[in-house]
mmCIF file of C-alpha atoms in Angstrom:
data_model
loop_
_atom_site.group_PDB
_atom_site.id
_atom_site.type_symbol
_atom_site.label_atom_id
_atom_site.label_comp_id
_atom_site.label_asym_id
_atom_site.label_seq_id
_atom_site.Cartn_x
_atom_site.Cartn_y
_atom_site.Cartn_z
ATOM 1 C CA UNK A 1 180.400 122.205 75.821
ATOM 2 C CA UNK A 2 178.550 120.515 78.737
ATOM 3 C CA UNK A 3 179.883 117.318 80.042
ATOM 4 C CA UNK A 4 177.489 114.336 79.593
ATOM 5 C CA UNK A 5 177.007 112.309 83.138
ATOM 6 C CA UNK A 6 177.876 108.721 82.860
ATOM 7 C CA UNK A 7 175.483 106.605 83.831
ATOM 8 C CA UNK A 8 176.897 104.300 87.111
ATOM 9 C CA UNK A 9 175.831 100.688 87.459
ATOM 10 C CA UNK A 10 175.279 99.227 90.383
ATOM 11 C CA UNK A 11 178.410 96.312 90.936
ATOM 12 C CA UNK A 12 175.878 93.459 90.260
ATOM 13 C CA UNK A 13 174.568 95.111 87.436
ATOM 14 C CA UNK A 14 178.144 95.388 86.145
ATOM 15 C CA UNK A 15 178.863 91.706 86.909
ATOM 16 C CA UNK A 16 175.238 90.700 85.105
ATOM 17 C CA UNK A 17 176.477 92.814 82.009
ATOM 18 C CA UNK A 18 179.942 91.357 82.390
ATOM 19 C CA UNK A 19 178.280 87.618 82.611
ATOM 20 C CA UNK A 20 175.597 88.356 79.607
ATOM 21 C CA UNK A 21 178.575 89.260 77.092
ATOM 22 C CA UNK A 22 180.056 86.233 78.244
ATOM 23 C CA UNK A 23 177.696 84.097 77.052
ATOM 24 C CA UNK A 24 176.736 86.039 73.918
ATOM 25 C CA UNK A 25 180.373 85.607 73.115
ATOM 26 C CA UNK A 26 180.090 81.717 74.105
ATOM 27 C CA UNK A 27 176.950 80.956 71.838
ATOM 28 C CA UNK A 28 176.951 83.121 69.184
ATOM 29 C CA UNK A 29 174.536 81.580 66.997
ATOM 30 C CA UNK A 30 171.570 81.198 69.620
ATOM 31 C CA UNK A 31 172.249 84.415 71.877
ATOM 32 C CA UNK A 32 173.171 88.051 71.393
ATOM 33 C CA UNK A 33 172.920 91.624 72.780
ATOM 34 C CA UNK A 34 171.347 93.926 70.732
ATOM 35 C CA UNK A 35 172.303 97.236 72.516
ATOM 36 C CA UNK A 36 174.296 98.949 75.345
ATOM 37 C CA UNK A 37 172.565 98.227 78.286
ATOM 38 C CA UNK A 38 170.801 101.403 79.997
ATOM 39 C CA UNK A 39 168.815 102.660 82.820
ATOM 40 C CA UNK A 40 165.216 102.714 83.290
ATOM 41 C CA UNK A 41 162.813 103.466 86.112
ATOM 42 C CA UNK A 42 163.173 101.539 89.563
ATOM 43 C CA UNK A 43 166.898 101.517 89.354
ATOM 44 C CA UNK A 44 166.676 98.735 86.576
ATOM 45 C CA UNK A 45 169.226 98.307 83.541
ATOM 46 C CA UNK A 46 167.493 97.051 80.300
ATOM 47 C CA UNK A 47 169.213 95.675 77.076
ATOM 48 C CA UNK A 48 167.411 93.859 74.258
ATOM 49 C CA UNK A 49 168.347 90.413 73.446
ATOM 50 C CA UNK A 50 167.688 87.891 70.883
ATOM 51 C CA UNK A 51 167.683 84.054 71.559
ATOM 52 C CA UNK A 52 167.271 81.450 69.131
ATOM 53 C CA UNK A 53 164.418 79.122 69.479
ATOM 54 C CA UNK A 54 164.048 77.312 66.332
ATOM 55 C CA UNK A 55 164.474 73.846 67.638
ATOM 56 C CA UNK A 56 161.730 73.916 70.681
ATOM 57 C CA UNK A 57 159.109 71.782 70.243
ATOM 58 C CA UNK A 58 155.376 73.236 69.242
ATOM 59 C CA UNK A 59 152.259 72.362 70.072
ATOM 60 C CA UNK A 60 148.464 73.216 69.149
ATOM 61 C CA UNK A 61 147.600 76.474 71.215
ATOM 62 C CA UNK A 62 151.381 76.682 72.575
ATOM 63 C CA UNK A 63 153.189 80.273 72.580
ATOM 64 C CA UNK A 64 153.630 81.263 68.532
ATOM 65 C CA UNK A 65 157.407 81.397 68.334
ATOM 66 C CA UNK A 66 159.688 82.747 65.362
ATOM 67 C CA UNK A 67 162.766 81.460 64.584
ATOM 68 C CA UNK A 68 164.490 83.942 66.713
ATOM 69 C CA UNK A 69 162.717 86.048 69.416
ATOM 70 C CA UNK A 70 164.088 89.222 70.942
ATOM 71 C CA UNK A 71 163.393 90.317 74.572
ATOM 72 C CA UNK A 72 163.947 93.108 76.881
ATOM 73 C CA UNK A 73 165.888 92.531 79.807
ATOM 74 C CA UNK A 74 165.631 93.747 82.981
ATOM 75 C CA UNK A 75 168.582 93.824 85.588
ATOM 76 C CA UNK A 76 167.347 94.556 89.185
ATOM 77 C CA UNK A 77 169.786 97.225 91.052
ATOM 78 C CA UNK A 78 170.327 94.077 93.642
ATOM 79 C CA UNK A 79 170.682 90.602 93.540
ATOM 80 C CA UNK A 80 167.349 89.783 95.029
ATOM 81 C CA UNK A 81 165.562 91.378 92.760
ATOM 82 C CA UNK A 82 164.714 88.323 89.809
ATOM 83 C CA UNK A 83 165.498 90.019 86.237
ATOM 84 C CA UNK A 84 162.121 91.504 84.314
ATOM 85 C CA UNK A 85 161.027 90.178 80.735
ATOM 86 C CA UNK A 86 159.403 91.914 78.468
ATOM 87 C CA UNK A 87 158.204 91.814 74.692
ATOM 88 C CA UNK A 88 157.377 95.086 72.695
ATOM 89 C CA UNK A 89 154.602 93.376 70.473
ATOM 90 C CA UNK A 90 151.270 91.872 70.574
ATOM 91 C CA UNK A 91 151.785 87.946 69.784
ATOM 92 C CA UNK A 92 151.951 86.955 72.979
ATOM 93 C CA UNK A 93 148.462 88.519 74.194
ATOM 94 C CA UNK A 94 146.431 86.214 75.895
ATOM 95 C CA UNK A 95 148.546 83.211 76.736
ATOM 96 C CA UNK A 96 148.918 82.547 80.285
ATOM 97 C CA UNK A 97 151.900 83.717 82.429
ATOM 98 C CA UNK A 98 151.801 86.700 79.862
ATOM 99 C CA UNK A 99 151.334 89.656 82.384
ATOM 100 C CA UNK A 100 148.893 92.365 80.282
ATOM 101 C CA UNK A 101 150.381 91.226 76.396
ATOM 102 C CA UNK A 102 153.730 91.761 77.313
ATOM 103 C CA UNK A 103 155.698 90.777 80.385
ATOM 104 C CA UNK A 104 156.714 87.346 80.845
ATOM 105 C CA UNK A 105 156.255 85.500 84.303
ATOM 106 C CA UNK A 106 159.584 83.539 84.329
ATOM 107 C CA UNK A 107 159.322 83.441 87.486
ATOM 108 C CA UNK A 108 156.277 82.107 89.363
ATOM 109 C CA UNK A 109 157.483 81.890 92.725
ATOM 110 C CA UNK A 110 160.349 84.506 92.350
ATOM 111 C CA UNK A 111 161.456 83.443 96.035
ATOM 112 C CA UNK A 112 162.049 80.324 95.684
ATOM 113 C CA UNK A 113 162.929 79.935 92.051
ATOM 114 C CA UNK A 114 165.181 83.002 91.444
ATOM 115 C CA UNK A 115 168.758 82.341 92.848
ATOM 116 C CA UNK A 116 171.310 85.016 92.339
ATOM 117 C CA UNK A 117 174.392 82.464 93.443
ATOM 118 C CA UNK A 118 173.471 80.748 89.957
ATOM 119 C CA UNK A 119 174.611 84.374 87.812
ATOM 120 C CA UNK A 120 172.683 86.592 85.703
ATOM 121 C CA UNK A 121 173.446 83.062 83.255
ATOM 122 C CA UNK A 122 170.999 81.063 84.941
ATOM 123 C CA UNK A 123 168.327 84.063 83.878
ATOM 124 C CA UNK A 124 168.828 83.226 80.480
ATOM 125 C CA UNK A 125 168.200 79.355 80.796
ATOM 126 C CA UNK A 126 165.191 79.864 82.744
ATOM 127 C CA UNK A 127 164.093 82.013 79.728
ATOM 128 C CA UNK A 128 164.851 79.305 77.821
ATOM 129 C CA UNK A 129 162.897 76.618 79.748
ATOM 130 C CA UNK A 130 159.969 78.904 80.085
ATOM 131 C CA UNK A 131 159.914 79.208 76.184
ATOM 132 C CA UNK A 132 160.111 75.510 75.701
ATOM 133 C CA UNK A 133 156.937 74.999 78.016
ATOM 134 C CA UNK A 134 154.945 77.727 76.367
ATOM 135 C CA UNK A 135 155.911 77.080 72.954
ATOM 136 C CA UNK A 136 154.462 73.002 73.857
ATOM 137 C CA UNK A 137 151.806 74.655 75.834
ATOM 138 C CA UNK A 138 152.953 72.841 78.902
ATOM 139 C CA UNK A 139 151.477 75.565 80.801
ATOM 140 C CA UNK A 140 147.744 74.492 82.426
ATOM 141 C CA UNK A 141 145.966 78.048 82.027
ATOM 142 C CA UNK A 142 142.839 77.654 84.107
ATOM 143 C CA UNK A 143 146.145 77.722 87.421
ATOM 144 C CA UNK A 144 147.631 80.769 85.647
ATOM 145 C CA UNK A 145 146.378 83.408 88.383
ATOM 146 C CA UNK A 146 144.186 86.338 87.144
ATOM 147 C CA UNK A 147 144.518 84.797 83.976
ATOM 148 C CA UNK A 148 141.307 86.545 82.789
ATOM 149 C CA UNK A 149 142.241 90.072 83.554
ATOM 150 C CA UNK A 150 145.978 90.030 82.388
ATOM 151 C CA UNK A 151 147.164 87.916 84.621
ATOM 152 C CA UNK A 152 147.619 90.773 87.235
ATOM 153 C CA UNK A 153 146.515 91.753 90.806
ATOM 154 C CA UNK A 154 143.980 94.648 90.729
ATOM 155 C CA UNK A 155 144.802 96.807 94.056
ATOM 156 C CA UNK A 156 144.899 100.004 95.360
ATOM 157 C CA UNK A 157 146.692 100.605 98.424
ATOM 158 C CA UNK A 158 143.782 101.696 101.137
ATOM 159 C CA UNK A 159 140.578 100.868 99.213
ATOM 160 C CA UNK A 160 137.555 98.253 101.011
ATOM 161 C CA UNK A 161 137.929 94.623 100.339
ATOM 162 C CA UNK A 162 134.721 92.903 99.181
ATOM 163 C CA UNK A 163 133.253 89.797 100.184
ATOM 164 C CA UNK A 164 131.217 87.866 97.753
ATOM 165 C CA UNK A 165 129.453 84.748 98.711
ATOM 166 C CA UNK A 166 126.303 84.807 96.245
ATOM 167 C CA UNK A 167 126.351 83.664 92.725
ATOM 168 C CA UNK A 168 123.079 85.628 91.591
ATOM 169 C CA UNK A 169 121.950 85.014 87.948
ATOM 170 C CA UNK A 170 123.515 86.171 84.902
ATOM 171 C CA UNK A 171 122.846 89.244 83.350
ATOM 172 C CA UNK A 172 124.262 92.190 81.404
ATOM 173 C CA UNK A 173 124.010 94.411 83.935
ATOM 174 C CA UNK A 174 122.424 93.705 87.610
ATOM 175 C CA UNK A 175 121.715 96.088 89.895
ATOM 176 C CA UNK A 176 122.911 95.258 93.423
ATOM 177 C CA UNK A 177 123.907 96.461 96.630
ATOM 178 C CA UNK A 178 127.308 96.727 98.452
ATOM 179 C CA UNK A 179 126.630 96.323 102.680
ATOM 180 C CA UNK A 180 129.211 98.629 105.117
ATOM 181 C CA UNK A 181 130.130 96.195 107.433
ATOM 182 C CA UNK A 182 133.438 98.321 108.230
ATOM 183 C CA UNK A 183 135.277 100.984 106.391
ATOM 184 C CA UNK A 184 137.588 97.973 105.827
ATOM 185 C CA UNK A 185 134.945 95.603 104.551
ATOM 186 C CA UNK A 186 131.630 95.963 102.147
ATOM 187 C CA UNK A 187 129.590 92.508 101.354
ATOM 188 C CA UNK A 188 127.724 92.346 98.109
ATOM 189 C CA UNK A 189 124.401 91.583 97.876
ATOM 190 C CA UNK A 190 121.765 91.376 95.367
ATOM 191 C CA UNK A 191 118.482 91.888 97.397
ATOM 192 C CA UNK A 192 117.742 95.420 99.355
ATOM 193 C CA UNK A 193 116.890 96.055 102.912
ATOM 194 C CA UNK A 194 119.842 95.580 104.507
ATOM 195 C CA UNK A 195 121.388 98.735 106.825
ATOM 196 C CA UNK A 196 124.523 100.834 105.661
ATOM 197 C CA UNK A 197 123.939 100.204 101.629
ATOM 198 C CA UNK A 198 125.632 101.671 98.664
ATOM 199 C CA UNK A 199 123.863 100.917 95.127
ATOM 200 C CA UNK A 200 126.156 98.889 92.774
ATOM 201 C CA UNK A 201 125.772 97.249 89.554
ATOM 202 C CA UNK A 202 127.238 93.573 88.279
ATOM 203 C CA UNK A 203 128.405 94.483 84.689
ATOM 204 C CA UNK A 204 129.524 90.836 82.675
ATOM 205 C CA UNK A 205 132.223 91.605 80.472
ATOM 206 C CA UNK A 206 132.011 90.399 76.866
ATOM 207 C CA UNK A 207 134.891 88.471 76.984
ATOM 208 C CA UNK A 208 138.846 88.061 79.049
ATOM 209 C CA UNK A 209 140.497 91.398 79.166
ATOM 210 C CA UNK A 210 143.928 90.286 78.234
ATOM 211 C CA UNK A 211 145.604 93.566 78.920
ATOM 212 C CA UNK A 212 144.190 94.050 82.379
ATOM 213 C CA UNK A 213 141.400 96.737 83.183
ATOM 214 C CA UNK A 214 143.844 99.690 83.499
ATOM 215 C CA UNK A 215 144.257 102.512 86.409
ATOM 216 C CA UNK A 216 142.265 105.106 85.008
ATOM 217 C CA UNK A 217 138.244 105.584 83.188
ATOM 218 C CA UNK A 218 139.953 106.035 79.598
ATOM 219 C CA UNK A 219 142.377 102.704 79.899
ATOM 220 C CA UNK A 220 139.242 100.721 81.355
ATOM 221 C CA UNK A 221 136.499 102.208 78.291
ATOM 222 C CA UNK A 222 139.162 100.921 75.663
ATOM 223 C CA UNK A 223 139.619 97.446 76.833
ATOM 224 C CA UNK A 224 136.119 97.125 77.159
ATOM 225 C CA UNK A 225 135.489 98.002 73.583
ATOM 226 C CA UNK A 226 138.626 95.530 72.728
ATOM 227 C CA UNK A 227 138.877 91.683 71.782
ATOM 228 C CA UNK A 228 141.982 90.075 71.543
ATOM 229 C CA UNK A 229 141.962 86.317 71.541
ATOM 230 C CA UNK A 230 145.499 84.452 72.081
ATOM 231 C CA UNK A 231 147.078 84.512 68.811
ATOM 232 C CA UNK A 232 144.708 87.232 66.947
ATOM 233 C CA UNK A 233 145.950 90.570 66.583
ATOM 234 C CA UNK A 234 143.730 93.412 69.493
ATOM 235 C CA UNK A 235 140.695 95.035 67.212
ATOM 236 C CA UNK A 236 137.574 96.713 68.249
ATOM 237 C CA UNK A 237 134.565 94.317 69.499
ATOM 238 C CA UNK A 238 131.661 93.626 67.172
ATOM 239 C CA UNK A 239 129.571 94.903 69.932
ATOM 240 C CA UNK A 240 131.249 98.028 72.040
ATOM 241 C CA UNK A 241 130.274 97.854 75.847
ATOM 242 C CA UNK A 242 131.530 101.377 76.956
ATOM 243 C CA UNK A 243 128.302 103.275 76.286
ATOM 244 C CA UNK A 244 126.395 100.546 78.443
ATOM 245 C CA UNK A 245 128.437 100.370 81.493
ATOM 246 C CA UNK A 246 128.908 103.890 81.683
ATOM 247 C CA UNK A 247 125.089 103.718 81.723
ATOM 248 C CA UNK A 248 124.591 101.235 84.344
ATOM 249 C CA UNK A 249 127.336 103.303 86.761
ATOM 250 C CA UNK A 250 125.467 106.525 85.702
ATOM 251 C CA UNK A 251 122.164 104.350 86.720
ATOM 252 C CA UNK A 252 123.789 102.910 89.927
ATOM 253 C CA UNK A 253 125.036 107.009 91.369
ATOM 254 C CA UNK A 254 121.947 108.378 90.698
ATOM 255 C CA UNK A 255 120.743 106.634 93.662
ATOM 256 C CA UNK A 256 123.432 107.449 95.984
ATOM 257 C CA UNK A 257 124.447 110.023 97.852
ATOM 258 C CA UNK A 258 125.852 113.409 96.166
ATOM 259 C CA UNK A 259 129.589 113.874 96.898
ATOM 260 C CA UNK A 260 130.387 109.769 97.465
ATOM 261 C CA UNK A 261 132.323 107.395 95.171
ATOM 262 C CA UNK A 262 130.589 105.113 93.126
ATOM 263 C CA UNK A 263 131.432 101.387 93.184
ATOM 264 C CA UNK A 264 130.666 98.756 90.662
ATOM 265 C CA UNK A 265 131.670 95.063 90.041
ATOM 266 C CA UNK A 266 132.917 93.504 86.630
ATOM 267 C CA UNK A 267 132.188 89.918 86.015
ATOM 268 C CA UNK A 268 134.781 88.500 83.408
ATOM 269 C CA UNK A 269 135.140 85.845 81.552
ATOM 270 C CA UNK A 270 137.808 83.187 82.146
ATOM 271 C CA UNK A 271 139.618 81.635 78.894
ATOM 272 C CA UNK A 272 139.031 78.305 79.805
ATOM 273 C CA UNK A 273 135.353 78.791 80.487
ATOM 274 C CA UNK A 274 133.753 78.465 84.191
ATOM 275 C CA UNK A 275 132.504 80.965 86.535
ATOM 276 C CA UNK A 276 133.767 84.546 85.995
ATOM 277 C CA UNK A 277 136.551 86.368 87.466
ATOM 278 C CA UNK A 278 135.164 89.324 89.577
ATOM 279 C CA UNK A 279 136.777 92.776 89.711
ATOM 280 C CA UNK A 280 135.330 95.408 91.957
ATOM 281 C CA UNK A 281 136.504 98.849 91.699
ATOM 282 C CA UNK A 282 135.367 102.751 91.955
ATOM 283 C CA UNK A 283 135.414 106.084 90.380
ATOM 284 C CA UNK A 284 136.053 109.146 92.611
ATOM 285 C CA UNK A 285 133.030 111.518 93.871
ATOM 286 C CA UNK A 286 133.807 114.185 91.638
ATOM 287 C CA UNK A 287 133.154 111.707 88.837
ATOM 288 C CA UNK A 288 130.177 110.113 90.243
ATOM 289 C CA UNK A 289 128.594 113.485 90.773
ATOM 290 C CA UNK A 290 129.075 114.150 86.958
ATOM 291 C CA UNK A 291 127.229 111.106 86.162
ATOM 292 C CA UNK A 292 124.756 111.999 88.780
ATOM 293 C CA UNK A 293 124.410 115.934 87.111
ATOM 294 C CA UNK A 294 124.176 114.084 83.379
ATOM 295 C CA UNK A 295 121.667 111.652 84.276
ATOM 296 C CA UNK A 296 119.558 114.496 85.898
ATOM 297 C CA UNK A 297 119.750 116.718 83.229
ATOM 298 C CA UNK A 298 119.307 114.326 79.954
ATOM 299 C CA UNK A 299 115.910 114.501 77.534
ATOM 300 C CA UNK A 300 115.575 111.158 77.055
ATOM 301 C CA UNK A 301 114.390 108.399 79.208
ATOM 302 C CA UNK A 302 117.325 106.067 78.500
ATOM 303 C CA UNK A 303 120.211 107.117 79.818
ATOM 304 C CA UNK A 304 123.552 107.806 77.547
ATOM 305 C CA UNK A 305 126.658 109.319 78.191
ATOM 306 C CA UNK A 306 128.905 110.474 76.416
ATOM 307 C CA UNK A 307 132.410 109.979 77.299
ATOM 308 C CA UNK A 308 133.309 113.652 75.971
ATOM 309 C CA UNK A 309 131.477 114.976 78.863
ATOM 310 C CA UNK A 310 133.819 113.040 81.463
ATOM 311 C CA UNK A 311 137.177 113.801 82.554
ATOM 312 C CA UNK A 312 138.365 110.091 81.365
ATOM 313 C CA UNK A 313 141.620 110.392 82.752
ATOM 314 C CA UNK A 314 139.995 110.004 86.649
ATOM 315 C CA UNK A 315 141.576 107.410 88.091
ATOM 316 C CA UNK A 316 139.887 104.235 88.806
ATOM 317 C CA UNK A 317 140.635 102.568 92.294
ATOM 318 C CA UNK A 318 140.312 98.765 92.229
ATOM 319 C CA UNK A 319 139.476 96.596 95.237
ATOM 320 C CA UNK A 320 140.650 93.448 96.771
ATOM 321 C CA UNK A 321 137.643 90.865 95.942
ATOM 322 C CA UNK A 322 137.319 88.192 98.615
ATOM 323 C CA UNK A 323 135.371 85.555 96.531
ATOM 324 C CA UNK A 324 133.544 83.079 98.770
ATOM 325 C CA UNK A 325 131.364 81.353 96.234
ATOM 326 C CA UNK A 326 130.315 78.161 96.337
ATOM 327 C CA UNK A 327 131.295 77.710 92.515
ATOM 328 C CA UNK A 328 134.980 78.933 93.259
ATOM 329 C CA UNK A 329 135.980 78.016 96.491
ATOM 330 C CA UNK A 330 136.439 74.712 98.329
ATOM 331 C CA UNK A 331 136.654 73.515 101.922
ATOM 332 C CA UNK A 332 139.811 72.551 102.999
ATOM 333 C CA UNK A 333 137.694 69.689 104.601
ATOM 334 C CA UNK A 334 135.618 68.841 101.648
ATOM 335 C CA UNK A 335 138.037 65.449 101.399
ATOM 336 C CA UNK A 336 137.717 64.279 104.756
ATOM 337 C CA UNK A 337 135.635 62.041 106.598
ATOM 338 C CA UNK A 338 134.116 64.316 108.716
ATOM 339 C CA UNK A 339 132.168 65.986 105.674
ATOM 340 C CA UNK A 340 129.903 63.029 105.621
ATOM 341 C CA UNK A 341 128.031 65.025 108.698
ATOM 342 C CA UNK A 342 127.510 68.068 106.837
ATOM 343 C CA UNK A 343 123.804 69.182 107.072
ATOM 344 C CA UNK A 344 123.168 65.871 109.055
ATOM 345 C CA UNK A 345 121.866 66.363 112.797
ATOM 346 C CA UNK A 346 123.773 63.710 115.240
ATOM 347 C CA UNK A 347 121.912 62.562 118.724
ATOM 348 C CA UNK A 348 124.510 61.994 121.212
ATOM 349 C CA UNK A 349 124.119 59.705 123.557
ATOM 350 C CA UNK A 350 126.190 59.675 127.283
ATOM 351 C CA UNK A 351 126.198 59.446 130.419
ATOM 352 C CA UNK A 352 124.486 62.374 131.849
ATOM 353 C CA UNK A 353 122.189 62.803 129.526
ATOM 354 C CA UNK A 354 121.783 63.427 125.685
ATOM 355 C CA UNK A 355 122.721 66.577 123.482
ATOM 356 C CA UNK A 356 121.481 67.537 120.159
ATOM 357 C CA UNK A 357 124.610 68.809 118.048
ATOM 358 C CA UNK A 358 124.199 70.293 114.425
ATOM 359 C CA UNK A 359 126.694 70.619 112.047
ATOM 360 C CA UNK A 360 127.100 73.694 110.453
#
C-alpha cells in the first residue's frame, strides 16, 4: 500500500485556517466552512464558504444576492498576498468589480487596503462590506477599470504598445493602418501614406464582453458570438460576429507581408454607454499566413472562413493600448487658469523688443 503525502501548509496558512474555524465556530448561523481546505495552483489553499446575507440592503441594479451565498476562498502562501474570491456560477456576470463572471475585487487597492496584522478575520468582513455595497449598488461602474472587457488588463509580456489619438467614425469594421515608430511603439491611423505601415482593421464589438476576450482564437470567437447582460443568464447573440471579424483580419493579412503577425483593434462597448473601450491584439504569422492562403484560394468574391480550417487554439497576444483621445482623456491642466490661452496667440511686449509666443 503506498503512503499518501500530506499536504503541508504554509504557518500563515495554518494560522488563517486556525482563525476561519474560529469564527465559523463564533457565528454559526451567518458563517461556515464547507470543506477541508486544500491546495491549488500558485501555492494557494482554497475552502468554500457560505455567509449569510439576508439582511443587506438591495437596490435596483445592485448585485442579485440569495439568502446565503457561498464563496471560494483563497489563502495566499504569505501574508502579503490579499486572499482570492471567487464564485463558481454565472449571477454575478457583468456587475462591476466582477473580474470575467467570477472573481470578486475585494480588494481595489490590495496595498493599501489588505492588512495581514488585522487576521485572515478581517478577510471575511471586507467580504462582507463589499457585499453590502454591491448588493445597494454603491459601486459607480463607469470607475470600475476595464469594466467593459471583464474588468481585466489585456497584456502580454513583450508585445508593442499602441498609441491612439484619433477617434475616426464608427463602423463595423474599418480598415486602418498601424505606423512602426519603434519595435516598442506602433500609432494607429486611419489614412495611408505614412512610412513603416502594417494594415489593421477597427472591428466594434456588438456589445461589453463580460468575460474578457480570452488568450487564445477559440476563447475570443465564443465571446464574440456571446451576450450576457448583468443579471441575464450568457446565450448566443441574435447576430454572431465571428464569421465577420475573421473576415475583416483575413481582409486586413492579405495585404501584408507573408510570414508577419497580423494585428487588429476591437472597439467595445462600455456598460454605461460613452466612447468604446479599445483592445488591440494579434494572431501569430503562422495564422495570418492561413488566412492569407484561404483568402487566395476561395471562389467567391466575399470572403468567408471557416473556423474549421484554423488551428483555433493559436494564441492571441494582446497589447497595451495607450488611448490619447480627445473623448477619453483630459489635461491635467484643463482646470486651470492658464487654459484660457489655449489656441490663443499672446504679443509680448518688453524691453528689448517684442516676441510672438503660441500656445500649443
Amino acid at each position: 500500500m503506498t503512503k499518501r503525502k500530506r499536504v503541508r501548509f504554509t504557518d500563515w496558512q495554518e494560522s488563517a485556517v486556525r482563525e476561519l474555524d474560529a469564527v465559523a465556530g463564533a457565528l454559526p448561523g451567518e458563517f461556515r466552512l464547507l470543506d477541508r481546505p486544500r491546495l491549488i495552483d500558485r501555492g494557494f489553499v482554497q475552502t468554500r464558504i457560505r455567509l449569510r446575507t439576508a439582511d443587506l440592503p438591495r437596490a435596483p441594479h445592485g448585485l442579485p444576492l440569495h439568502e446565503y451565498e457561498e464563496f471560494l476562498l483563497g489563502i495566499g502562501p504569505i501574508r502579503p498576498v490579499p486572499p482570492c474570491v471567487e464564485v463558481d456560477h454565472d449571477r454575478f456576470i457583468g456587475y462591476p468589480h466582477v473580474l470575467e463572471g467570477r472573481r470578486l475585487c475585494i480588494y481595489l487597492d490590495p496595498a493599501r487596503e489588505w492588512n495581514p496584522q488585522r487576521g485572515f478575520a478581517g478577510a471575511i468582513d471586507r467580504l462582507h462590506d463589499w457585499l453590502a455595497d454591491a448588493a445597494a449598488a454603491r459601486f459607480n461602474p463607469d470607475a470600475a477599470l476595464h469594466h467593459a472587457v471583464g474588468g481585466i488588463l489585456h497584456r502580454t509580456p513583450g508585445t508593442p504598445t499602441i498609441v491612439v489619438r484619433e477617434s475616426g467614425t464608427p463602423a463595423k469594421a474599418r480598415p486602418a493602418f498601424l505606423t512602426v515608430r519603434s519595435p516598442h511603439r506602433y500609432d494607429l491611423h486611419y489614412d495611408g501614406g505614412h512610412p513603416d505601415q502594417h494594415r489593421t482593421v477597427l472591428f466594434q464589438v456588438a456589445g461589453p464582453l463580460p468575460l474578457g476576450a480570452g488568450t487564445r482564437l477559440s476563447d475570443l470567437l465564443t465571446r464574440l458570438d456571446t451576450a450576457s447582460a448583468p443579471g441575464a443568464p450568457v446565450t448566443p447573440r441574435p447576430r454572431p460576429q465571428a464569421e465577420a471579424f475573421l473576415a475583416a483580419l483575413a481582409a486586413a493579412a492579405i495585404r501584408n507581408p507573408a510570414r508577419t503577425p497580423q494585428m487588429f483593434i476591437l472597439a467595445v462597448p462600455h456598460p454605461t454607454g460613452g466612447p468604446p473601450h479599445l483592445l488591440a491584439g494579434r494572431v501569430p504569422a503562422t495564422t495570418a499566413d492561413e488566412l492569407r492562403r484561404l483568402v487566395r484560394q476561395r471562389r467567391d468574391p466575399m470572403i468567408r472562413i471557416d473556423t474549421e480550417a484554423l488551428d483555433i487554439q493559436t494564441p492571441v497576444e494582446w497589447c497595451t493600448v495607450s488611448d490619447e483621445r480627445d473623448s477619453v482623456t483630459t489635461r491635467r491642466d484643463t482646470s486651470r487658469p492658464t487654459s484660457a490661452y489655449l489656441g490663443k496667440t499672446i504679443h509680448i511686449w518688453g524691453c528689448g523688443g517684442s516676441v510672438d509666443v503660441k500656445s500649443n
